[in-house]
Coordinates of C-alpha atoms in Angstrom, one line a residue:
X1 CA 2.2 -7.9 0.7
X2 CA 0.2 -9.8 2.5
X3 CA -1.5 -6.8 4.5
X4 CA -2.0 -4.7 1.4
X5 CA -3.6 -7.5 -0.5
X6 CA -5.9 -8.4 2.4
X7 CA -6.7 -4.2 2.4
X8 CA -7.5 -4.6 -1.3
X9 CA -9.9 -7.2 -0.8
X10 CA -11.4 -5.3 2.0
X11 CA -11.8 -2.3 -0.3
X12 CA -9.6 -0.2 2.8
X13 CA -6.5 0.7 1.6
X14 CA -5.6 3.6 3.6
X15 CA -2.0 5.7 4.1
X16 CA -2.5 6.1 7.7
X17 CA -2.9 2.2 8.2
X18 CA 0.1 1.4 6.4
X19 CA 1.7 4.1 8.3
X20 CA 0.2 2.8 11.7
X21 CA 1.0 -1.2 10.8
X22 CA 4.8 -0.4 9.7
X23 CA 6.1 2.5 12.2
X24 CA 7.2 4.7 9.6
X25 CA 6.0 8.6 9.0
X26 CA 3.3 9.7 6.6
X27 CA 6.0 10.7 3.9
X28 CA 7.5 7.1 4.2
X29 CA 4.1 5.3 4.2
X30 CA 2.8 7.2 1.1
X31 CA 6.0 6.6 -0.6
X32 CA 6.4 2.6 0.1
X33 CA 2.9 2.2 -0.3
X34 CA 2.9 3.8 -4.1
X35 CA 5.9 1.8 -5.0
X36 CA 4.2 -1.5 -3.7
X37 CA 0.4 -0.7 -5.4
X38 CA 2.4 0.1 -8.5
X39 CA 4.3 -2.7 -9.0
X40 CA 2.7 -5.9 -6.5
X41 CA -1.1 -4.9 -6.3
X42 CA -1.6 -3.4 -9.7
X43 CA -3.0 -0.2 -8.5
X44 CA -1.2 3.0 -10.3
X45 CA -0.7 6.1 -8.8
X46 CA 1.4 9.1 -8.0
X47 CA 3.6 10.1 -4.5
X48 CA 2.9 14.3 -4.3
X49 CA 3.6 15.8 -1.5
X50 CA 2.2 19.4 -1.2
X51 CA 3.0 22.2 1.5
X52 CA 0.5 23.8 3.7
X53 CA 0.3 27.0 0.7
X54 CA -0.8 23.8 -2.1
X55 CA 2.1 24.1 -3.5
X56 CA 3.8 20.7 -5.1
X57 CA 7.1 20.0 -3.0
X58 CA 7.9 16.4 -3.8
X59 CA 6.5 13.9 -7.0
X60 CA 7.4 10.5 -6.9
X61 CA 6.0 8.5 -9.8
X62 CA 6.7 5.0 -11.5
X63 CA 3.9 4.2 -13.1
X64 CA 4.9 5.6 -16.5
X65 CA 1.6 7.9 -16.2
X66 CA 2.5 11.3 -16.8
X67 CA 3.0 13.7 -13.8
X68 CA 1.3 17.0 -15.0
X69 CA 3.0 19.6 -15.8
X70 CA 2.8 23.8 -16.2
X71 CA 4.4 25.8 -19.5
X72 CA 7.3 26.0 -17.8
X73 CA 7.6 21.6 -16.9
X74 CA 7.3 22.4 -13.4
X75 CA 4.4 19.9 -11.3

């Protein structure tokens, strides 16, 4: 926590730091580090990952923001 909190100060939050610090992939990093925003640093946001076409593969959210949706309540 300590990390992230010094990164908020410093106005540098980045994935690929996170990622870089901890050892862990891009998927990993941008899943821990929405989790620990959300809930320690009181920064909300989403987790999508999308494929190389744009299309949404993954949405990870626990922010109780709404993900958005199409007609059919696919992301």
């Amino acid at each position: 926590m300590a990390f992230l909190a010094q990164a908020k100060k410093d106005r540098n939050l980045a994935v690929e730091d996170f990622r870089d610090a901890f050892g862990v992939t891009h998927e990993a990093a941008g899943m821990r580090l929405t989790n620990l925003l959300t809930q320690h640093i009181g920064i909300r946001l989403h987790f999508l990952r999308v494929d190389g076409s744009g299309a949404i593969t993954r949405v990870f959210e626990n922010d109780d923001l709404p993900v958005p949706m199409d007609v059919t309540g696919s992301v």
